PDB file with one MODEL, atoms N, CA, C and O in Angstrom:
MODEL        1
ATOM      1  N   UNK A   1       0.845  -1.189   0.000  1.00  0.00           N
ATOM      2  CA  UNK A   1       0.000   0.000   0.000  1.00  0.00           C
ATOM      3  C   UNK A   1       0.892   1.254   0.000  1.00  0.00           C
ATOM      4  O   UNK A   1       2.003   1.224   0.530  1.00  0.00           O
ATOM      5  N   UNK A   2       0.415   2.332  -0.582  1.00  0.00           N
ATOM      6  CA  UNK A   2       1.216   3.562  -0.634  1.00  0.00           C
ATOM      7  C   UNK A   2       1.713   4.026   0.740  1.00  0.00           C
ATOM      8  O   UNK A   2       2.857   4.462   0.868  1.00  0.00           O
ATOM      9  N   UNK A   3       0.871   3.936   1.751  1.00  0.00           N
ATOM     10  CA  UNK A   3       1.285   4.371   3.096  1.00  0.00           C
ATOM     11  C   UNK A   3       2.481   3.562   3.582  1.00  0.00           C
ATOM     12  O   UNK A   3       3.391   4.113   4.201  1.00  0.00           O
ATOM     13  N   UNK A   4       2.486   2.262   3.307  1.00  0.00           N
ATOM     14  CA  UNK A   4       3.605   1.419   3.741  1.00  0.00           C
ATOM     15  C   UNK A   4       4.891   1.765   2.994  1.00  0.00           C
ATOM     16  O   UNK A   4       5.971   1.778   3.585  1.00  0.00           O
ATOM     17  N   UNK A   5       4.776   2.042   1.706  1.00  0.00           N
ATOM     18  CA  UNK A   5       5.958   2.446   0.942  1.00  0.00           C
ATOM     19  C   UNK A   5       6.514   3.764   1.467  1.00  0.00           C
ATOM     20  O   UNK A   5       7.727   3.936   1.589  1.00  0.00           O
ATOM     21  N   UNK A   6       5.609   4.694   1.777  1.00  0.00           N
ATOM     22  CA  UNK A   6       6.042   5.989   2.313  1.00  0.00           C
ATOM     23  C   UNK A   6       6.746   5.803   3.658  1.00  0.00           C
ATOM     24  O   UNK A   6       7.770   6.434   3.919  1.00  0.00           O
ATOM     25  N   UNK A   7       6.200   4.946   4.500  1.00  0.00           N
ATOM     26  CA  UNK A   7       6.832   4.691   5.797  1.00  0.00           C
ATOM     27  C   UNK A   7       8.194   4.028   5.639  1.00  0.00           C
ATOM     28  O   UNK A   7       9.123   4.325   6.390  1.00  0.00           O
ATOM     29  N   UNK A   8       8.314   3.138   4.673  1.00  0.00           N
ATOM     30  CA  UNK A   8       9.618   2.508   4.408  1.00  0.00           C
ATOM     31  C   UNK A   8      10.642   3.547   3.972  1.00  0.00           C
ATOM     32  O   UNK A   8      11.770   3.562   4.464  1.00  0.00           O
ATOM     33  N   UNK A   9      10.245   4.412   3.049  1.00  0.00           N
ATOM     34  CA  UNK A   9      11.164   5.456   2.577  1.00  0.00           C
ATOM     35  C   UNK A   9      11.550   6.388   3.714  1.00  0.00           C
ATOM     36  O   UNK A   9      12.718   6.750   3.860  1.00  0.00           O
ATOM     37  N   UNK A  10      10.574   6.772   4.511  1.00  0.00           N
ATOM     38  CA  UNK A  10      10.860   7.668   5.644  1.00  0.00           C
ATOM     39  C   UNK A  10      11.800   6.976   6.625  1.00  0.00           C
ATOM     40  O   UNK A  10      12.767   7.580   7.092  1.00  0.00           O
ATOM     41  N   UNK A  11      11.520   5.710   6.940  1.00  0.00           N
ATOM     42  CA  UNK A  11      12.355   4.974   7.891  1.00  0.00           C
ATOM     43  C   UNK A  11      13.788   4.806   7.407  1.00  0.00           C
ATOM     44  O   UNK A  11      14.733   4.966   8.179  1.00  0.00           O
ATOM     45  N   UNK A  12      13.946   4.482   6.127  1.00  0.00           N
ATOM     46  CA  UNK A  12      15.302   4.356   5.579  1.00  0.00           C
ATOM     47  C   UNK A  12      16.030   5.692   5.620  1.00  0.00           C
ATOM     48  O   UNK A  12      17.217   5.751   5.943  1.00  0.00           O
ATOM     49  N   UNK A  13      15.320   6.754   5.296  1.00  0.00           N
ATOM     50  CA  UNK A  13      15.936   8.084   5.352  1.00  0.00           C
ATOM     51  C   UNK A  13      16.261   8.493   6.771  1.00  0.00           C
ATOM     52  O   UNK A  13      17.322   9.057   7.039  1.00  0.00           O
ATOM     53  N   UNK A  14      15.347   8.209   7.676  1.00  0.00           N
ATOM     54  CA  UNK A  14      15.526   8.598   9.087  1.00  0.00           C
ATOM     55  C   UNK A  14      16.754   7.936   9.704  1.00  0.00           C
ATOM     56  O   UNK A  14      17.458   8.536  10.517  1.00  0.00           O
ATOM     57  N   UNK A  15      16.999   6.692   9.306  1.00  0.00           N
ATOM     58  CA  UNK A  15      18.142   5.950   9.851  1.00  0.00           C
ATOM     59  C   UNK A  15      19.369   6.027   8.933  1.00  0.00           C
ATOM     60  O   UNK A  15      20.369   5.343   9.149  1.00  0.00           O
ATOM     61  N   UNK A  16      19.263   6.881   7.898  1.00  0.00           N
ATOM     62  CA  UNK A  16      20.361   7.135   6.959  1.00  0.00           C
ATOM     63  C   UNK A  16      20.873   5.871   6.263  1.00  0.00           C
ATOM     64  O   UNK A  16      22.070   5.723   6.016  1.00  0.00           O
ATOM     65  N   UNK A  17      19.947   4.969   5.956  1.00  0.00           N
ATOM     66  CA  UNK A  17      20.303   3.762   5.212  1.00  0.00           C
ATOM     67  C   UNK A  17      20.392   4.134   3.740  1.00  0.00           C
ATOM     68  O   UNK A  17      19.411   4.588   3.151  1.00  0.00           O
ATOM     69  N   UNK A  18      21.548   3.945   3.153  1.00  0.00           N
ATOM     70  CA  UNK A  18      21.754   4.290   1.751  1.00  0.00           C
ATOM     71  C   UNK A  18      22.164   3.051   0.963  1.00  0.00           C
ATOM     72  O   UNK A  18      23.130   3.075   0.199  1.00  0.00           O
ATOM     73  N   UNK A  19      21.419   1.976   1.160  1.00  0.00           N
ATOM     74  CA  UNK A  19      21.675   0.706   0.501  1.00  0.00           C
ATOM     75  C   UNK A  19      21.067   0.728  -0.896  1.00  0.00           C
ATOM     76  O   UNK A  19      19.854   0.880  -1.038  1.00  0.00           O
ATOM     77  N   UNK A  20      21.878   0.580  -1.912  1.00  0.00           N
ATOM     78  CA  UNK A  20      21.430   0.686  -3.307  1.00  0.00           C
ATOM     79  C   UNK A  20      20.322  -0.303  -3.638  1.00  0.00           C
ATOM     80  O   UNK A  20      19.341   0.067  -4.282  1.00  0.00           O
ATOM     81  N   UNK A  21      20.459  -1.537  -3.216  1.00  0.00           N
ATOM     82  CA  UNK A  21      19.448  -2.553  -3.539  1.00  0.00           C
ATOM     83  C   UNK A  21      18.098  -2.215  -2.891  1.00  0.00           C
ATOM     84  O   UNK A  21      17.051  -2.347  -3.524  1.00  0.00           O
ATOM     85  N   UNK A  22      18.131  -1.785  -1.647  1.00  0.00           N
ATOM     86  CA  UNK A  22      16.887  -1.432  -0.949  1.00  0.00           C
ATOM     87  C   UNK A  22      16.192  -0.259  -1.628  1.00  0.00           C
ATOM     88  O   UNK A  22      14.984  -0.298  -1.862  1.00  0.00           O
ATOM     89  N   UNK A  23      16.955   0.782  -1.943  1.00  0.00           N
ATOM     90  CA  UNK A  23      16.358   1.968  -2.565  1.00  0.00           C
ATOM     91  C   UNK A  23      15.916   1.705  -3.997  1.00  0.00           C
ATOM     92  O   UNK A  23      14.916   2.269  -4.442  1.00  0.00           O
ATOM     93  N   UNK A  24      16.629   0.869  -4.720  1.00  0.00           N
ATOM     94  CA  UNK A  24      16.220   0.536  -6.091  1.00  0.00           C
ATOM     95  C   UNK A  24      14.887  -0.200  -6.099  1.00  0.00           C
ATOM     96  O   UNK A  24      13.998   0.109  -6.891  1.00  0.00           O
ATOM     97  N   UNK A  25      14.764  -1.170  -5.213  1.00  0.00           N
ATOM     98  CA  UNK A  25      13.506  -1.917  -5.115  1.00  0.00           C
ATOM     99  C   UNK A  25      12.366  -1.022  -4.655  1.00  0.00           C
ATOM    100  O   UNK A  25      11.266  -1.063  -5.205  1.00  0.00           O
ATOM    101  N   UNK A  26      12.639  -0.222  -3.650  1.00  0.00           N
ATOM    102  CA  UNK A  26      11.625   0.695  -3.148  1.00  0.00           C
ATOM    103  C   UNK A  26      11.261   1.727  -4.216  1.00  0.00           C
ATOM    104  O   UNK A  26      10.088   2.062  -4.378  1.00  0.00           O
ATOM    105  N   UNK A  27      12.247   2.224  -4.934  1.00  0.00           N
ATOM    106  CA  UNK A  27      12.002   3.197  -5.988  1.00  0.00           C
ATOM    107  C   UNK A  27      11.102   2.650  -7.086  1.00  0.00           C
ATOM    108  O   UNK A  27      10.235   3.362  -7.593  1.00  0.00           O
ATOM    109  N   UNK A  28      11.302   1.397  -7.452  1.00  0.00           N
ATOM    110  CA  UNK A  28      10.456   0.777  -8.480  1.00  0.00           C
ATOM    111  C   UNK A  28       9.005   0.709  -7.997  1.00  0.00           C
ATOM    112  O   UNK A  28       8.077   0.984  -8.759  1.00  0.00           O
ATOM    113  N   UNK A  29       8.820   0.347  -6.749  1.00  0.00           N
ATOM    114  CA  UNK A  29       7.465   0.284  -6.188  1.00  0.00           C
ATOM    115  C   UNK A  29       6.845   1.671  -6.078  1.00  0.00           C
ATOM    116  O   UNK A  29       5.653   1.844  -6.329  1.00  0.00           O
ATOM    117  N   UNK A  30       7.642   2.642  -5.707  1.00  0.00           N
ATOM    118  CA  UNK A  30       7.159   4.027  -5.589  1.00  0.00           C
ATOM    119  C   UNK A  30       6.700   4.548  -6.949  1.00  0.00           C
ATOM    120  O   UNK A  30       5.643   5.169  -7.054  1.00  0.00           O
ATOM    121  N   UNK A  31       7.491   4.296  -7.984  1.00  0.00           N
ATOM    122  CA  UNK A  31       7.118   4.766  -9.320  1.00  0.00           C
ATOM    123  C   UNK A  31       5.794   4.155  -9.770  1.00  0.00           C
ATOM    124  O   UNK A  31       4.994   4.821 -10.428  1.00  0.00           O
ATOM    125  N   UNK A  32       5.564   2.911  -9.425  1.00  0.00           N
ATOM    126  CA  UNK A  32       4.327   2.237  -9.807  1.00  0.00           C
ATOM    127  C   UNK A  32       3.117   2.777  -9.050  1.00  0.00           C
ATOM    128  O   UNK A  32       2.042   2.941  -9.627  1.00  0.00           O
ATOM    129  N   UNK A  33       3.290   3.049  -7.769  1.00  0.00           N
ATOM    130  CA  UNK A  33       2.170   3.436  -6.908  1.00  0.00           C
ATOM    131  C   UNK A  33       2.021   4.935  -6.684  1.00  0.00           C
ATOM    132  O   UNK A  33       1.059   5.354  -6.040  1.00  0.00           O
ATOM    133  N   UNK A  34       2.930   5.753  -7.185  1.00  0.00           N
ATOM    134  CA  UNK A  34       2.917   7.199  -6.903  1.00  0.00           C
ATOM    135  C   UNK A  34       1.557   7.870  -7.123  1.00  0.00           C
ATOM    136  O   UNK A  34       1.166   8.704  -6.307  1.00  0.00           O
ATOM    137  N   UNK A  35       0.825   7.542  -8.185  1.00  0.00           N
ATOM    138  CA  UNK A  35      -0.469   8.202  -8.366  1.00  0.00           C
ATOM    139  C   UNK A  35      -1.477   7.923  -7.239  1.00  0.00           C
ATOM    140  O   UNK A  35      -2.430   8.681  -7.057  1.00  0.00           O
ATOM    141  N   UNK A  36      -1.266   6.851  -6.498  1.00  0.00           N
ATOM    142  CA  UNK A  36      -2.172   6.489  -5.413  1.00  0.00           C
ATOM    143  C   UNK A  36      -1.792   7.134  -4.074  1.00  0.00           C
ATOM    144  O   UNK A  36      -2.572   7.071  -3.123  1.00  0.00           O
ATOM    145  N   UNK A  37      -0.623   7.744  -3.986  1.00  0.00           N
ATOM    146  CA  UNK A  37      -0.153   8.311  -2.728  1.00  0.00           C
ATOM    147  C   UNK A  37      -0.969   9.546  -2.339  1.00  0.00           C
ATOM    148  O   UNK A  37      -1.355  10.342  -3.195  1.00  0.00           O
ATOM    149  N   UNK A  38      -1.219   9.690  -1.059  1.00  0.00           N
ATOM    150  CA  UNK A  38      -1.778  10.929  -0.523  1.00  0.00           C
ATOM    151  C   UNK A  38      -0.634  11.942  -0.458  1.00  0.00           C
ATOM    152  O   UNK A  38       0.536  11.566  -0.536  1.00  0.00           O
ATOM    153  N   UNK A  39      -0.972  13.218  -0.317  1.00  0.00           N
ATOM    154  CA  UNK A  39       0.076  14.245  -0.238  1.00  0.00           C
ATOM    155  C   UNK A  39       1.042  13.988   0.910  1.00  0.00           C
ATOM    156  O   UNK A  39       2.247  14.187   0.756  1.00  0.00           O
ATOM    157  N   UNK A  40       0.538  13.552   2.049  1.00  0.00           N
ATOM    158  CA  UNK A  40       1.427  13.254   3.188  1.00  0.00           C
ATOM    159  C   UNK A  40       2.401  12.134   2.842  1.00  0.00           C
ATOM    160  O   UNK A  40       3.564  12.178   3.245  1.00  0.00           O
ATOM    161  N   UNK A  41       1.941  11.138   2.104  1.00  0.00           N
ATOM    162  CA  UNK A  41       2.818  10.042   1.682  1.00  0.00           C
ATOM    163  C   UNK A  41       3.900  10.550   0.729  1.00  0.00           C
ATOM    164  O   UNK A  41       5.064  10.162   0.835  1.00  0.00           O
ATOM    165  N   UNK A  42       3.507  11.416  -0.199  1.00  0.00           N
ATOM    166  CA  UNK A  42       4.482  11.993  -1.127  1.00  0.00           C
ATOM    167  C   UNK A  42       5.546  12.786  -0.369  1.00  0.00           C
ATOM    168  O   UNK A  42       6.727  12.739  -0.712  1.00  0.00           O
ATOM    169  N   UNK A  43       5.121  13.505   0.651  1.00  0.00           N
ATOM    170  CA  UNK A  43       6.064  14.287   1.457  1.00  0.00           C
ATOM    171  C   UNK A  43       7.030  13.371   2.212  1.00  0.00           C
ATOM    172  O   UNK A  43       8.225  13.653   2.295  1.00  0.00           O
ATOM    173  N   UNK A  44       6.501  12.270   2.761  1.00  0.00           N
ATOM    174  CA  UNK A  44       7.364  11.340   3.498  1.00  0.00           C
ATOM    175  C   UNK A  44       8.403  10.701   2.585  1.00  0.00           C
ATOM    176  O   UNK A  44       9.569  10.570   2.956  1.00  0.00           O
ATOM    177  N   UNK A  45       7.973  10.306   1.395  1.00  0.00           N
ATOM    178  CA  UNK A  45       8.914   9.701   0.445  1.00  0.00           C
ATOM    179  C   UNK A  45       9.964  10.724   0.025  1.00  0.00           C
ATOM    180  O   UNK A  45      11.154  10.412  -0.029  1.00  0.00           O
ATOM    181  N   UNK A  46       9.531  11.926  -0.267  1.00  0.00           N
ATOM    182  CA  UNK A  46      10.470  12.984  -0.659  1.00  0.00           C
ATOM    183  C   UNK A  46      11.491  13.248   0.435  1.00  0.00           C
ATOM    184  O   UNK A  46      12.679  13.413   0.158  1.00  0.00           O
ATOM    185  N   UNK A  47      11.034  13.286   1.662  1.00  0.00           N
ATOM    186  CA  UNK A  47      11.933  13.508   2.791  1.00  0.00           C
ATOM    187  C   UNK A  47      12.946  12.362   2.895  1.00  0.00           C
ATOM    188  O   UNK A  47      14.140  12.594   3.085  1.00  0.00           O
ATOM    189  N   UNK A  48      12.457  11.134   2.770  1.00  0.00           N
ATOM    190  CA  UNK A  48      13.356   9.982   2.849  1.00  0.00           C
ATOM    191  C   UNK A  48      14.422  10.015   1.770  1.00  0.00           C
ATOM    192  O   UNK A  48      15.594   9.748   2.036  1.00  0.00           O
ATOM    193  N   UNK A  49      14.013  10.343   0.549  1.00  0.00           N
ATOM    194  CA  UNK A  49      14.977  10.443  -0.547  1.00  0.00           C
ATOM    195  C   UNK A  49      16.002  11.545  -0.283  1.00  0.00           C
ATOM    196  O   UNK A  49      17.198  11.360  -0.508  1.00  0.00           O
ATOM    197  N   UNK A  50      15.526  12.680   0.190  1.00  0.00           N
ATOM    198  CA  UNK A  50      16.425  13.808   0.454  1.00  0.00           C
ATOM    199  C   UNK A  50      17.398  13.506   1.587  1.00  0.00           C
ATOM    200  O   UNK A  50      18.547  13.946   1.555  1.00  0.00           O
ATOM    201  N   UNK A  51      16.946  12.765   2.576  1.00  0.00           N
ATOM    202  CA  UNK A  51      17.791  12.476   3.743  1.00  0.00           C
ATOM    203  C   UNK A  51      19.049  11.707   3.375  1.00  0.00           C
ATOM    204  O   UNK A  51      20.088  11.853   4.019  1.00  0.00           O
ATOM    205  N   UNK A  52      18.948  10.886   2.331  1.00  0.00           N
ATOM    206  CA  UNK A  52      20.124  10.108   1.924  1.00  0.00           C
ATOM    207  C   UNK A  52      20.685  10.598   0.588  1.00  0.00           C
ATOM    208  O   UNK A  52      21.443   9.892  -0.078  1.00  0.00           O
ATOM    209  N   UNK A  53      20.299  11.819   0.208  1.00  0.00           N
ATOM    210  CA  UNK A  53      20.788  12.435  -1.034  1.00  0.00           C
ATOM    211  C   UNK A  53      20.523  11.568  -2.259  1.00  0.00           C
ATOM    212  O   UNK A  53      21.348  11.479  -3.169  1.00  0.00           O
ATOM    213  N   UNK A  54      19.378  10.944  -2.263  1.00  0.00           N
ATOM    214  CA  UNK A  54      19.006  10.106  -3.414  1.00  0.00           C
ATOM    215  C   UNK A  54      18.161  10.949  -4.355  1.00  0.00           C
ATOM    216  O   UNK A  54      17.061  11.369  -3.998  1.00  0.00           O
ATOM    217  N   UNK A  55      18.657  11.191  -5.523  1.00  0.00           N
ATOM    218  CA  UNK A  55      17.958  12.052  -6.471  1.00  0.00           C
ATOM    219  C   UNK A  55      17.724  11.315  -7.801  1.00  0.00           C
ATOM    220  O   UNK A  55      17.919  11.875  -8.880  1.00  0.00           O
ATOM    221  N   UNK A  56      17.311  10.073  -7.697  1.00  0.00           N
ATOM    222  CA  UNK A  56      17.041   9.287  -8.893  1.00  0.00           C
ATOM    223  C   UNK A  56      15.918   9.936  -9.688  1.00  0.00           C
ATOM    224  O   UNK A  56      14.795  10.031  -9.193  1.00  0.00           O
ATOM    225  N   UNK A  57      16.194  10.383 -10.907  1.00  0.00           N
ATOM    226  CA  UNK A  57      15.173  11.077 -11.686  1.00  0.00           C
ATOM    227  C   UNK A  57      13.834  10.350 -11.835  1.00  0.00           C
ATOM    228  O   UNK A  57      12.795  11.000 -11.724  1.00  0.00           O
ATOM    229  N   UNK A  58      13.806   9.036 -12.079  1.00  0.00           N
ATOM    230  CA  UNK A  58      12.491   8.403 -12.239  1.00  0.00           C
ATOM    231  C   UNK A  58      11.595   8.536 -10.998  1.00  0.00           C
ATOM    232  O   UNK A  58      10.394   8.779 -11.120  1.00  0.00           O
ATOM    233  N   UNK A  59      12.175   8.378  -9.823  1.00  0.00           N
ATOM    234  CA  UNK A  59      11.375   8.531  -8.600  1.00  0.00           C
ATOM    235  C   UNK A  59      10.930   9.972  -8.411  1.00  0.00           C
ATOM    236  O   UNK A  59       9.779  10.231  -8.061  1.00  0.00           O
ATOM    237  N   UNK A  60      11.835  10.904  -8.641  1.00  0.00           N
ATOM    238  CA  UNK A  60      11.513  12.322  -8.467  1.00  0.00           C
ATOM    239  C   UNK A  60      10.424  12.735  -9.449  1.00  0.00           C
ATOM    240  O   UNK A  60       9.494  13.449  -9.074  1.00  0.00           O
ATOM    241  N   UNK A  61      10.526  12.299 -10.690  1.00  0.00           N
ATOM    242  CA  UNK A  61       9.514  12.635 -11.696  1.00  0.00           C
ATOM    243  C   UNK A  61       8.160  12.056 -11.300  1.00  0.00           C
ATOM    244  O   UNK A  61       7.140  12.736 -11.410  1.00  0.00           O
ATOM    245  N   UNK A  62       8.142  10.809 -10.842  1.00  0.00           N
ATOM    246  CA  UNK A  62       6.875  10.187 -10.429  1.00  0.00           C
ATOM    247  C   UNK A  62       6.243  10.946  -9.263  1.00  0.00           C
ATOM    248  O   UNK A  62       5.032  11.167  -9.246  1.00  0.00           O
ATOM    249  N   UNK A  63       7.063  11.344  -8.290  1.00  0.00           N
ATOM    250  CA  UNK A  63       6.542  12.106  -7.148  1.00  0.00           C
ATOM    251  C   UNK A  63       6.033  13.464  -7.601  1.00  0.00           C
ATOM    252  O   UNK A  63       4.973  13.914  -7.166  1.00  0.00           O
ATOM    253  N   UNK A  64       6.790  14.113  -8.473  1.00  0.00           N
ATOM    254  CA  UNK A  64       6.426  15.439  -8.964  1.00  0.00           C
ATOM    255  C   UNK A  64       5.110  15.387  -9.744  1.00  0.00           C
ATOM    256  O   UNK A  64       4.251  16.253  -9.579  1.00  0.00           O
ATOM    257  N   UNK A  65       4.957  14.381 -10.584  1.00  0.00           N
ATOM    258  CA  UNK A  65       3.729  14.237 -11.359  1.00  0.00           C
ATOM    259  C   UNK A  65       2.529  14.002 -10.454  1.00  0.00           C
ATOM    260  O   UNK A  65       1.465  14.585 -10.660  1.00  0.00           O
ATOM    261  N   UNK A  66       2.701  13.152  -9.456  1.00  0.00           N
ATOM    262  CA  UNK A  66       1.602  12.847  -8.551  1.00  0.00           C
ATOM    263  C   UNK A  66       1.213  14.060  -7.713  1.00  0.00           C
ATOM    264  O   UNK A  66       0.027  14.347  -7.546  1.00  0.00           O
ATOM    265  N   UNK A  67       2.198  14.766  -7.191  1.00  0.00           N
ATOM    266  CA  UNK A  67       1.913  15.961  -6.383  1.00  0.00           C
ATOM    267  C   UNK A  67       1.235  17.023  -7.233  1.00  0.00           C
ATOM    268  O   UNK A  67       0.258  17.638  -6.804  1.00  0.00           O
ATOM    269  N   UNK A  68       1.745  17.238  -8.427  1.00  0.00           N
ATOM    270  CA  UNK A  68       1.160  18.246  -9.327  1.00  0.00           C
ATOM    271  C   UNK A  68      -0.297  17.909  -9.634  1.00  0.00           C
ATOM    272  O   UNK A  68      -1.161  18.786  -9.629  1.00  0.00           O
ATOM    273  N   UNK A  69      -0.556  16.653  -9.897  1.00  0.00           N
ATOM    274  CA  UNK A  69      -1.908  16.215 -10.208  1.00  0.00           C
ATOM    275  C   UNK A  69      -2.860  16.456  -9.040  1.00  0.00           C
ATOM    276  O   UNK A  69      -3.998  16.885  -9.232  1.00  0.00           O
ATOM    277  N   UNK A  70      -2.384  16.176  -7.834  1.00  0.00           N
ATOM    278  CA  UNK A  70      -3.223  16.363  -6.648  1.00  0.00           C
ATOM    279  C   UNK A  70      -3.424  17.837  -6.303  1.00  0.00           C
ATOM    280  O   UNK A  70      -4.511  18.236  -5.886  1.00  0.00           O
ATOM    281  N   UNK A  71      -2.389  18.636  -6.474  1.00  0.00           N
ATOM    282  CA  UNK A  71      -2.465  20.046  -6.090  1.00  0.00           C
ATOM    283  C   UNK A  71      -3.145  20.927  -7.132  1.00  0.00           C
ATOM    284  O   UNK A  71      -3.872  21.857  -6.784  1.00  0.00           O
ATOM    285  N   UNK A  72      -2.911  20.639  -8.389  1.00  0.00           N
ATOM    286  CA  UNK A  72      -3.392  21.513  -9.446  1.00  0.00           C
ATOM    287  C   UNK A  72      -4.424  20.824 -10.336  1.00  0.00           C
ATOM    288  O   UNK A  72      -5.217  21.485 -11.006  1.00  0.00           O
ATOM    289  N   UNK A  73      -4.408  19.511 -10.339  1.00  0.00           N
ATOM    290  CA  UNK A  73      -5.345  18.786 -11.177  1.00  0.00           C
ATOM    291  C   UNK A  73      -4.903  18.664 -12.619  1.00  0.00           C
ATOM    292  O   UNK A  73      -5.704  18.331 -13.493  1.00  0.00           O
ATOM    293  N   UNK A  74      -3.629  18.931 -12.875  1.00  0.00           N
ATOM    294  CA  UNK A  74      -3.082  18.794 -14.217  1.00  0.00           C
ATOM    295  C   UNK A  74      -1.897  17.852 -14.175  1.00  0.00           C
ATOM    296  O   UNK A  74      -1.196  17.764 -13.167  1.00  0.00           O
ATOM    297  N   UNK A  75      -1.682  17.159 -15.260  1.00  0.00           N
ATOM    298  CA  UNK A  75      -0.510  16.316 -15.317  1.00  0.00           C
ATOM    299  C   UNK A  75       0.703  17.184 -15.629  1.00  0.00           C
ATOM    300  O   UNK A  75       0.567  18.284 -16.164  1.00  0.00           O
ATOM    301  N   UNK A  76       1.873  16.691 -15.295  1.00  0.00           N
ATOM    302  CA  UNK A  76       3.115  17.416 -15.537  1.00  0.00           C
ATOM    303  C   UNK A  76       3.331  17.643 -17.024  1.00  0.00           C
ATOM    304  O   UNK A  76       3.868  18.678 -17.420  1.00  0.00           O
ATOM    305  N   UNK A  77       2.922  16.693 -17.849  1.00  0.00           N
ATOM    306  CA  UNK A  77       3.082  16.836 -19.301  1.00  0.00           C
ATOM    307  C   UNK A  77       2.343  18.049 -19.835  1.00  0.00           C
ATOM    308  O   UNK A  77       2.773  18.642 -20.825  1.00  0.00           O
ATOM    309  N   UNK A  78       1.247  18.430 -19.207  1.00  0.00           N
ATOM    310  CA  UNK A  78       0.457  19.549 -19.674  1.00  0.00           C
ATOM    311  C   UNK A  78       1.105  20.901 -19.357  1.00  0.00           C
ATOM    312  O   UNK A  78       0.817  21.892 -20.029  1.00  0.00           O
ATOM    313  N   UNK A  79       1.975  20.953 -18.346  1.00  0.00           N
ATOM    314  CA  UNK A  79       2.508  22.237 -17.919  1.00  0.00           C
ATOM    315  C   UNK A  79       4.025  22.344 -17.939  1.00  0.00           C
ATOM    316  O   UNK A  79       4.562  23.427 -17.704  1.00  0.00           O
ATOM    317  N   UNK A  80       4.733  21.243 -18.215  1.00  0.00           N
ATOM    318  CA  UNK A  80       6.189  21.303 -18.154  1.00  0.00           C
ATOM    319  C   UNK A  80       6.813  20.371 -19.191  1.00  0.00           C
ATOM    320  O   UNK A  80       6.279  19.303 -19.490  1.00  0.00           O
ATOM    321  N   UNK A  81       7.930  20.788 -19.720  1.00  0.00           N
ATOM    322  CA  UNK A  81       8.684  19.922 -20.624  1.00  0.00           C
ATOM    323  C   UNK A  81       9.812  19.225 -19.887  1.00  0.00           C
ATOM    324  O   UNK A  81      10.596  18.502 -20.502  1.00  0.00           O
ATOM    325  N   UNK A  82       9.910  19.430 -18.572  1.00  0.00           N
ATOM    326  CA  UNK A  82      10.991  18.847 -17.757  1.00  0.00           C
ATOM    327  C   UNK A  82      10.494  17.589 -17.068  1.00  0.00           C
ATOM    328  O   UNK A  82      10.125  17.624 -15.894  1.00  0.00           O
ATOM    329  N   UNK A  83      10.482  16.495 -17.780  1.00  0.00           N
ATOM    330  CA  UNK A  83      10.066  15.225 -17.196  1.00  0.00           C
ATOM    331  C   UNK A  83      11.267  14.525 -16.665  1.00  0.00           C
ATOM    332  O   UNK A  83      11.151  13.425 -16.123  1.00  0.00           O
TER     333      UNK A  83
ENDMDL
END
């Protein structure tokens, strides 16, 4: 569930775990479920990624698209060329 993925990302960030395999697997799940995340979940995932300086573009783009859709009601493709 999105809440569980968000908690995993937050927990890994909180404890400064920067294990490539863990974040890669979590990132794949996040990209798949991002549209289902609540804003609080998106914030938790973003915080977790930032805590370990993980700036993987696919995860960031998925989070950005989901947040934009929830806040403005438009997809990122409609308002930005920076995917």
